[in-house]
CSV table of C-alpha atoms in Angstrom, one decimal:
chain,number,residue,atom,x,y,z
A,1,UNK,CA,32.6,2.9,11.6
A,2,UNK,CA,29.8,1.7,14.0
A,3,UNK,CA,29.4,-2.0,14.2
A,4,UNK,CA,26.0,-3.7,13.9
A,5,UNK,CA,25.7,-4.2,17.7
A,6,UNK,CA,26.3,-0.6,18.1
A,7,UNK,CA,24.0,0.6,15.6
A,8,UNK,CA,21.3,-1.6,17.4
A,9,UNK,CA,22.0,0.1,20.9
A,10,UNK,CA,21.8,3.3,19.5
A,11,UNK,CA,18.6,2.6,17.6
A,12,UNK,CA,17.4,1.2,20.9
A,13,UNK,CA,18.1,4.3,23.1
A,14,UNK,CA,16.7,6.3,20.4
A,15,UNK,CA,13.3,4.2,20.7
A,16,UNK,CA,13.5,4.3,24.4
A,17,UNK,CA,13.8,8.1,24.6
A,18,UNK,CA,11.1,8.9,22.2
A,19,UNK,CA,9.1,6.3,24.0
A,20,UNK,CA,9.4,8.1,27.4
A,21,UNK,CA,8.6,11.4,25.8
A,22,UNK,CA,5.7,10.0,23.9
A,23,UNK,CA,4.2,8.5,27.2
A,24,UNK,CA,4.7,11.5,29.1
A,25,UNK,CA,2.8,13.6,26.5
A,26,UNK,CA,0.0,11.1,26.2
A,27,UNK,CA,-0.8,10.8,30.2
A,28,UNK,CA,-0.3,14.5,30.5
A,29,UNK,CA,-2.9,15.4,27.9
A,30,UNK,CA,-5.3,12.5,28.2
A,31,UNK,CA,-5.7,12.4,32.0
A,32,UNK,CA,-7.6,15.5,32.8
A,33,UNK,CA,-8.7,16.1,36.5
A,34,UNK,CA,-11.8,14.5,38.1
A,35,UNK,CA,-14.0,17.4,37.5
A,36,UNK,CA,-13.7,17.0,33.7
A,37,UNK,CA,-15.1,13.6,33.6
A,38,UNK,CA,-18.2,13.1,31.7
A,39,UNK,CA,-21.5,13.8,33.6
A,40,UNK,CA,-23.5,10.6,34.7
A,41,UNK,CA,-27.2,10.0,34.0
A,42,UNK,CA,-28.6,12.6,36.5
A,43,UNK,CA,-26.6,15.5,35.2
A,44,UNK,CA,-27.9,15.0,31.6
A,45,UNK,CA,-29.3,17.9,29.8
A,46,UNK,CA,-33.0,17.9,29.5
A,47,UNK,CA,-32.9,17.3,25.8
A,48,UNK,CA,-29.6,16.0,24.4
A,49,UNK,CA,-29.6,15.3,20.9
A,50,UNK,CA,-27.4,12.6,19.2
A,51,UNK,CA,-26.0,12.3,15.7
A,52,UNK,CA,-27.7,9.0,15.3
A,53,UNK,CA,-31.4,10.7,15.6
A,54,UNK,CA,-32.3,10.0,19.2
A,55,UNK,CA,-33.1,12.4,22.1
A,56,UNK,CA,-32.3,11.7,25.7
A,57,UNK,CA,-35.1,13.4,27.9
A,58,UNK,CA,-34.6,13.8,31.6
A,59,UNK,CA,-37.2,16.2,32.4
A,60,UNK,CA,-39.1,14.0,34.7
A,61,UNK,CA,-36.1,12.7,36.6
A,62,UNK,CA,-36.4,9.3,34.8
A,63,UNK,CA,-34.2,9.4,31.7
A,64,UNK,CA,-35.8,8.3,28.4
A,65,UNK,CA,-34.9,8.0,24.7
A,66,UNK,CA,-37.1,9.2,21.9
A,67,UNK,CA,-36.7,9.2,18.4
A,68,UNK,CA,-35.8,12.8,16.9
A,69,UNK,CA,-38.3,12.4,13.9
A,70,UNK,CA,-41.4,10.6,15.3
A,71,UNK,CA,-40.9,11.5,19.2
A,72,UNK,CA,-41.9,7.9,20.1
A,73,UNK,CA,-39.9,6.3,22.9
A,74,UNK,CA,-37.2,3.9,22.2
A,75,UNK,CA,-37.1,0.9,24.3
A,76,UNK,CA,-33.7,0.6,26.2
A,77,UNK,CA,-31.6,-2.5,26.8
A,78,UNK,CA,-28.0,-3.1,28.4
A,79,UNK,CA,-25.0,-2.5,26.1
A,80,UNK,CA,-22.9,-5.6,27.2
A,81,UNK,CA,-22.2,-6.1,23.6
A,82,UNK,CA,-21.3,-9.8,23.9
A,83,UNK,CA,-18.6,-8.9,26.5
A,84,UNK,CA,-20.3,-10.5,29.3
A,85,UNK,CA,-20.5,-9.7,33.1
A,86,UNK,CA,-17.5,-10.1,35.3
A,87,UNK,CA,-16.2,-13.6,34.8
A,88,UNK,CA,-19.0,-15.5,33.2
A,89,UNK,CA,-18.9,-17.7,30.2
A,90,UNK,CA,-18.6,-14.7,27.7
A,91,UNK,CA,-16.2,-12.9,29.8
A,92,UNK,CA,-13.9,-15.8,30.2
A,93,UNK,CA,-13.9,-16.5,26.5
A,94,UNK,CA,-12.7,-12.8,25.8
A,95,UNK,CA,-10.1,-13.1,28.2
A,96,UNK,CA,-8.8,-16.4,27.0
A,97,UNK,CA,-8.9,-15.0,23.3
A,98,UNK,CA,-7.2,-12.0,24.4
A,99,UNK,CA,-4.1,-13.7,25.4
A,100,UNK,CA,-4.2,-16.5,22.8
A,101,UNK,CA,-4.0,-13.9,19.9
A,102,UNK,CA,-2.2,-11.2,21.7
A,103,UNK,CA,0.8,-13.2,23.0
A,104,UNK,CA,2.1,-14.6,20.0
A,105,UNK,CA,1.5,-11.6,18.0
A,106,UNK,CA,3.3,-9.4,20.4
A,107,UNK,CA,6.5,-11.5,20.4
A,108,UNK,CA,6.7,-13.1,17.1
A,109,UNK,CA,4.0,-11.7,14.6
A,110,UNK,CA,7.1,-11.3,11.8
A,111,UNK,CA,7.9,-14.8,12.3
A,112,UNK,CA,4.4,-16.7,12.3
A,113,UNK,CA,3.8,-16.0,8.7
A,114,UNK,CA,0.4,-17.7,7.8
A,115,UNK,CA,-0.7,-17.4,11.5
A,116,UNK,CA,-0.1,-13.6,11.1
A,117,UNK,CA,-2.1,-13.2,7.9
A,118,UNK,CA,-4.9,-15.3,9.4
A,119,UNK,CA,-5.0,-12.9,12.4
A,120,UNK,CA,-5.2,-10.0,10.0
A,121,UNK,CA,-8.3,-11.4,7.9
A,122,UNK,CA,-9.9,-12.9,11.2
A,123,UNK,CA,-9.7,-9.7,13.1
A,124,UNK,CA,-11.3,-7.7,10.4
A,125,UNK,CA,-14.3,-9.8,10.0
A,126,UNK,CA,-14.7,-10.2,13.6
A,127,UNK,CA,-14.5,-6.4,14.3
A,128,UNK,CA,-16.9,-5.7,11.5
A,129,UNK,CA,-19.3,-8.2,12.6
A,130,UNK,CA,-19.3,-7.1,16.1
A,131,UNK,CA,-19.8,-3.7,15.4
A,132,UNK,CA,-22.8,-4.3,12.8
A,133,UNK,CA,-24.5,-6.7,15.2
A,134,UNK,CA,-24.2,-4.3,18.2
A,135,UNK,CA,-25.5,-1.4,16.2
A,136,UNK,CA,-28.5,-3.2,14.7
A,137,UNK,CA,-30.1,-5.2,17.5
A,138,UNK,CA,-33.1,-4.1,19.4
A,139,UNK,CA,-33.5,-3.6,23.2
A,140,UNK,CA,-33.6,-7.4,23.7
A,141,UNK,CA,-30.3,-7.8,22.1
A,142,UNK,CA,-28.4,-11.1,21.7
A,143,UNK,CA,-27.3,-13.2,24.6
A,144,UNK,CA,-23.6,-12.3,25.3
A,145,UNK,CA,-22.6,-16.1,25.0
A,146,UNK,CA,-24.4,-16.2,21.6
A,147,UNK,CA,-22.9,-13.1,20.3
A,148,UNK,CA,-19.4,-13.9,21.4
A,149,UNK,CA,-19.8,-17.3,19.4
A,150,UNK,CA,-21.0,-15.6,16.2
A,151,UNK,CA,-18.2,-13.0,16.4
A,152,UNK,CA,-15.6,-15.6,16.9
A,153,UNK,CA,-17.3,-17.6,14.1
A,154,UNK,CA,-16.4,-14.7,11.8
A,155,UNK,CA,-12.9,-14.8,13.3
A,156,UNK,CA,-12.4,-18.3,12.6
A,157,UNK,CA,-13.6,-18.1,8.9
A,158,UNK,CA,-11.4,-15.3,8.2
A,159,UNK,CA,-8.3,-16.8,10.0
A,160,UNK,CA,-8.6,-19.9,7.7
A,161,UNK,CA,-9.3,-17.8,4.7
A,162,UNK,CA,-6.0,-15.8,5.6
A,163,UNK,CA,-4.0,-19.0,6.1
A,164,UNK,CA,-4.1,-19.9,2.3
A,165,UNK,CA,-2.2,-18.4,-0.5
A,166,UNK,CA,-5.5,-16.9,-1.8
A,167,UNK,CA,-5.6,-14.7,1.5
A,168,UNK,CA,-2.1,-13.6,1.7
A,169,UNK,CA,-2.1,-10.3,0.1
A,170,UNK,CA,-5.5,-9.5,2.1
A,171,UNK,CA,-3.9,-10.8,5.4
A,172,UNK,CA,-0.9,-8.7,4.8
A,173,UNK,CA,-2.7,-5.6,4.1
A,174,UNK,CA,-5.1,-6.2,7.1
A,175,UNK,CA,-2.7,-6.9,9.5
A,176,UNK,CA,-1.3,-3.3,8.9
A,177,UNK,CA,-4.5,-1.7,8.9
A,178,UNK,CA,-5.8,-3.5,12.1
A,179,UNK,CA,-2.4,-2.9,13.6
A,180,UNK,CA,-3.0,0.9,12.9
A,181,UNK,CA,-6.8,1.0,14.0
A,182,UNK,CA,-5.8,-1.0,17.3
A,183,UNK,CA,-3.1,1.8,17.9
A,184,UNK,CA,-5.5,4.7,17.2
A,185,UNK,CA,-8.5,3.0,19.2
A,186,UNK,CA,-6.2,3.1,22.3
A,187,UNK,CA,-5.2,6.8,21.8
A,188,UNK,CA,-9.0,7.6,21.6
A,189,UNK,CA,-10.2,5.7,24.6
A,190,UNK,CA,-7.3,6.7,26.6
A,191,UNK,CA,-9.1,9.9,27.9
A,192,UNK,CA,-12.4,10.0,29.8
A,193,UNK,CA,-15.1,10.6,27.1
A,194,UNK,CA,-12.9,9.8,24.3
A,195,UNK,CA,-10.2,11.8,23.0
A,196,UNK,CA,-12.6,14.5,21.5
A,197,UNK,CA,-15.5,14.4,24.2
A,198,UNK,CA,-18.9,15.8,23.3
A,199,UNK,CA,-21.8,14.1,21.2
A,200,UNK,CA,-21.7,16.3,18.3
A,201,UNK,CA,-17.8,15.7,17.9
A,202,UNK,CA,-18.0,11.9,18.1
A,203,UNK,CA,-17.2,12.0,14.4
A,204,UNK,CA,-13.6,13.5,15.2
A,205,UNK,CA,-12.6,10.5,17.3
A,206,UNK,CA,-13.2,8.1,14.3
A,207,UNK,CA,-11.5,10.6,12.1
A,208,UNK,CA,-8.4,10.0,14.4
A,209,UNK,CA,-8.9,6.2,14.4
A,210,UNK,CA,-9.2,6.1,10.6
A,211,UNK,CA,-6.0,8.1,10.2
A,212,UNK,CA,-4.0,5.5,12.2
A,213,UNK,CA,-5.6,2.7,10.3
A,214,UNK,CA,-4.8,4.4,7.0
A,215,UNK,CA,-1.0,4.9,8.1
A,216,UNK,CA,-0.7,1.4,9.2
A,217,UNK,CA,-2.0,0.3,5.5
A,218,UNK,CA,0.1,2.7,3.9
A,219,UNK,CA,3.3,1.2,5.2
A,220,UNK,CA,2.1,-2.1,3.6
A,221,UNK,CA,1.7,-0.7,0.3
A,222,UNK,CA,5.5,0.2,-0.3
A,223,UNK,CA,8.0,-2.7,-0.5
A,224,UNK,CA,10.5,-0.4,1.2
A,225,UNK,CA,8.4,-0.2,4.5
A,226,UNK,CA,6.4,-3.4,4.3
A,227,UNK,CA,8.5,-5.2,6.7
A,228,UNK,CA,8.3,-2.3,9.1
A,229,UNK,CA,4.4,-2.3,8.6
A,230,UNK,CA,4.1,-6.1,9.5
A,231,UNK,CA,6.4,-5.7,12.4
A,232,UNK,CA,4.5,-2.6,14.0
A,233,UNK,CA,1.0,-3.7,12.9
A,234,UNK,CA,1.6,-7.2,14.5
A,235,UNK,CA,3.1,-5.7,17.7
A,236,UNK,CA,0.1,-3.3,18.0
A,237,UNK,CA,-2.5,-5.9,17.5
A,238,UNK,CA,-0.7,-8.1,20.2
A,239,UNK,CA,-0.3,-5.2,22.8
A,240,UNK,CA,-3.9,-4.3,22.2
A,241,UNK,CA,-5.0,-7.7,23.1
A,242,UNK,CA,-2.5,-8.1,25.8
A,243,UNK,CA,-3.6,-4.9,27.4
A,244,UNK,CA,-7.4,-5.7,27.1
A,245,UNK,CA,-6.8,-9.2,28.7
A,246,UNK,CA,-5.0,-7.4,31.7
A,247,UNK,CA,-7.6,-4.9,32.0
A,248,UNK,CA,-10.4,-7.5,32.0
A,249,UNK,CA,-8.7,-9.0,34.9
A,250,UNK,CA,-8.2,-5.7,36.8
A,251,UNK,CA,-11.4,-4.0,35.9
A,252,UNK,CA,-13.7,-6.4,34.4
A,253,UNK,CA,-16.0,-5.0,31.6
A,254,UNK,CA,-15.8,-1.1,33.2
A,255,UNK,CA,-12.5,-0.4,32.0
A,256,UNK,CA,-11.0,-0.8,28.3
A,257,UNK,CA,-14.1,-3.0,27.5
A,258,UNK,CA,-16.4,0.0,28.2
A,259,UNK,CA,-14.2,2.2,26.3
A,260,UNK,CA,-14.4,-0.2,23.3
A,261,UNK,CA,-18.2,-0.4,23.5
A,262,UNK,CA,-18.4,3.6,24.1
A,263,UNK,CA,-16.6,4.4,20.9
A,264,UNK,CA,-18.2,1.4,18.6
A,265,UNK,CA,-21.8,1.3,19.9
A,266,UNK,CA,-24.2,4.1,19.1
A,267,UNK,CA,-27.4,1.9,18.9
A,268,UNK,CA,-30.5,4.0,19.9
A,269,UNK,CA,-31.6,0.9,22.0
A,270,UNK,CA,-28.4,1.4,24.0
A,271,UNK,CA,-28.4,5.1,24.4
A,272,UNK,CA,-29.1,5.3,28.1
A,273,UNK,CA,-26.5,2.7,28.9
A,274,UNK,CA,-23.8,4.2,26.6
A,275,UNK,CA,-24.4,7.9,26.3
A,276,UNK,CA,-26.0,8.3,29.5
A,277,UNK,CA,-23.5,6.2,31.5
A,278,UNK,CA,-20.7,7.9,29.7
A,279,UNK,CA,-16.9,6.5,29.7
A,280,UNK,CA,-14.7,7.3,32.7
A,281,UNK,CA,-11.6,4.9,32.7
A,282,UNK,CA,-9.8,4.4,36.0
A,283,UNK,CA,-6.3,5.3,36.5
A,284,UNK,CA,-5.1,1.5,36.3
A,285,UNK,CA,-7.0,1.5,33.0
A,286,UNK,CA,-5.2,4.5,31.7
A,287,UNK,CA,-1.8,3.2,32.8
A,288,UNK,CA,-2.5,-0.2,31.1
A,289,UNK,CA,-3.5,1.5,27.7
A,290,UNK,CA,-0.6,4.0,27.9
A,291,UNK,CA,2.1,1.4,28.7
A,292,UNK,CA,0.9,-0.9,25.7
A,293,UNK,CA,1.1,2.1,23.4
A,294,UNK,CA,4.7,2.5,24.5
A,295,UNK,CA,5.6,-0.9,24.2
A,296,UNK,CA,4.3,-1.4,20.6
A,297,UNK,CA,7.5,0.4,18.9
A,298,UNK,CA,9.7,-1.5,21.3
A,299,UNK,CA,8.4,-5.0,20.6
A,300,UNK,CA,8.4,-4.2,17.0
A,301,UNK,CA,12.0,-3.5,17.2
A,302,UNK,CA,12.7,-6.6,19.2
A,303,UNK,CA,11.1,-8.7,16.6
A,304,UNK,CA,13.0,-7.1,14.0
A,305,UNK,CA,16.1,-8.1,15.8
A,306,UNK,CA,15.1,-11.5,16.8
A,307,UNK,CA,13.8,-12.7,13.6
A,308,UNK,CA,15.8,-11.6,10.3
A,309,UNK,CA,14.3,-14.0,8.1
A,310,UNK,CA,11.9,-13.0,5.3
A,311,UNK,CA,8.2,-12.9,6.3
A,312,UNK,CA,7.3,-15.6,3.9
A,313,UNK,CA,8.1,-19.3,4.8
A,314,UNK,CA,7.5,-20.9,1.6
A,315,UNK,CA,9.7,-23.6,0.5
A,316,UNK,CA,11.2,-23.9,-2.9
A,317,UNK,CA,10.2,-26.6,-5.3
A,318,UNK,CA,13.6,-28.2,-5.1
A,319,UNK,CA,12.8,-28.8,-1.4
A,320,UNK,CA,9.4,-30.6,-1.7
A,321,UNK,CA,9.4,-34.3,-1.2
A,322,UNK,CA,7.9,-36.5,-4.0
A,323,UNK,CA,7.6,-40.2,-4.0
A,324,UNK,CA,9.9,-42.3,-6.5
A,325,UNK,CA,8.0,-43.7,-9.3
A,326,UNK,CA,8.6,-47.3,-8.4
A,327,UNK,CA,6.9,-46.8,-5.2
A,328,UNK,CA,3.7,-45.9,-7.2
A,329,UNK,CA,2.1,-49.2,-8.6
A,330,UNK,CA,-1.1,-47.8,-10.3
A,331,UNK,CA,-0.2,-45.2,-13.2
A,332,UNK,CA,-4.0,-44.0,-13.1
A,333,UNK,CA,-3.8,-43.7,-9.1
A,334,UNK,CA,-0.5,-41.8,-9.6
A,335,UNK,CA,-2.2,-39.4,-12.0
A,336,UNK,CA,-5.2,-38.7,-9.7
A,337,UNK,CA,-2.7,-38.3,-6.9
A,338,UNK,CA,-0.5,-35.9,-8.8
A,339,UNK,CA,-3.6,-33.9,-9.9
A,340,UNK,CA,-4.9,-33.8,-6.2
A,341,UNK,CA,-1.5,-32.7,-5.1
A,342,UNK,CA,-1.1,-30.2,-7.5
A,343,UNK,CA,-4.6,-28.6,-6.5
A,344,UNK,CA,-3.7,-28.8,-2.8
A,345,UNK,CA,-0.3,-27.2,-3.5
A,346,UNK,CA,-1.6,-24.4,-5.5
A,347,UNK,CA,-4.5,-23.7,-2.9
A,348,UNK,CA,-1.9,-23.5,0.0
A,349,UNK,CA,1.0,-22.0,-1.9
A,350,UNK,CA,-0.1,-20.8,-5.2
A,351,UNK,CA,0.5,-21.5,-8.6
A,352,UNK,CA,4.1,-22.5,-9.2
A,353,UNK,CA,4.2,-21.4,-12.7
A,354,UNK,CA,6.9,-19.5,-14.3
A,355,UNK,CA,4.5,-16.7,-15.0
A,356,UNK,CA,3.3,-16.8,-11.5
A,357,UNK,CA,6.8,-16.7,-10.0
A,358,UNK,CA,7.6,-13.8,-12.4
A,359,UNK,CA,4.6,-11.8,-11.3
A,360,UNK,CA,5.3,-12.4,-7.6
A,361,UNK,CA,8.9,-11.0,-8.0
A,362,UNK,CA,7.5,-7.8,-9.0
A,363,UNK,CA,4.3,-7.7,-6.6
A,364,UNK,CA,4.1,-5.1,-3.8
A,365,UNK,CA,3.4,-7.9,-1.5
A,366,UNK,CA,6.4,-10.2,-2.3
A,367,UNK,CA,7.5,-10.7,1.2
């Protein structure tokens, strides 16, 4: 009969063999020759229709963007999308943020409990706000530092919400969904021009991303796979941000950052920059993304082996410290203090009633 150590070794070998095959297939399929790269601005068709309702006209040699209905020109602006330029303030903030979030989630997401649920809600809020702002601003846009501050503000609000008991279920669910989206996004941006290149097939790339997100969320729904969903979700989020941080150092905003903007930004005011400029990742960017994808299951397995404890770190009622009665001189003050403490305990850890405990035991999110 195999010992636990032998089982771990066999599982590790299974992960490693499948990882090598997965990385080889990814790189072989997603790295076409240079001739297959998207065309730059001067190779654009005379009239290229976008699903967002604008037309790029290059008939005069000077590319212009027109509304497909009114035929009026649409003023264009740079699509930096808050990412900054080089190592300016916005660039440094995103570089630091990538490692601050990525490192702990990569190696200890299953152990960090409230931080992990906070990151799940915070990332969902940040991504939604970032995409919404970038797709609705005009050609003047928002200064990169200001946009970065706004997006990180959404992250902080979501992170704080996820720390409390009220955000526990949302945090667990979103760490699975965002982990799946982070994995699917990297699969899509690994190839020049995205996984399914072509303006009219842009929706297919988002179908792939959505499928990975749905798969990550599906793992969270079932109690039997919920721990695996948290492990893979946190590892995926972590490796995504580590890869982004490394790529920002190596390629600044022209690598993985460009791929994210190319996937998320379809603002008509950014058409010349995004669609006209295209997306052609360097070999270094492709290797960075492929390695991060391959490391995701390995690091999830590492966390599973390193942290056997349950995801929840809530202490039982018997372990909570309470002051003896003789130390409290004023009974009224004791009552107020007790009510205040009960309110804070319920906010932080949830109601500790028999009904609540019984309900939690049968909850799908009881980790």
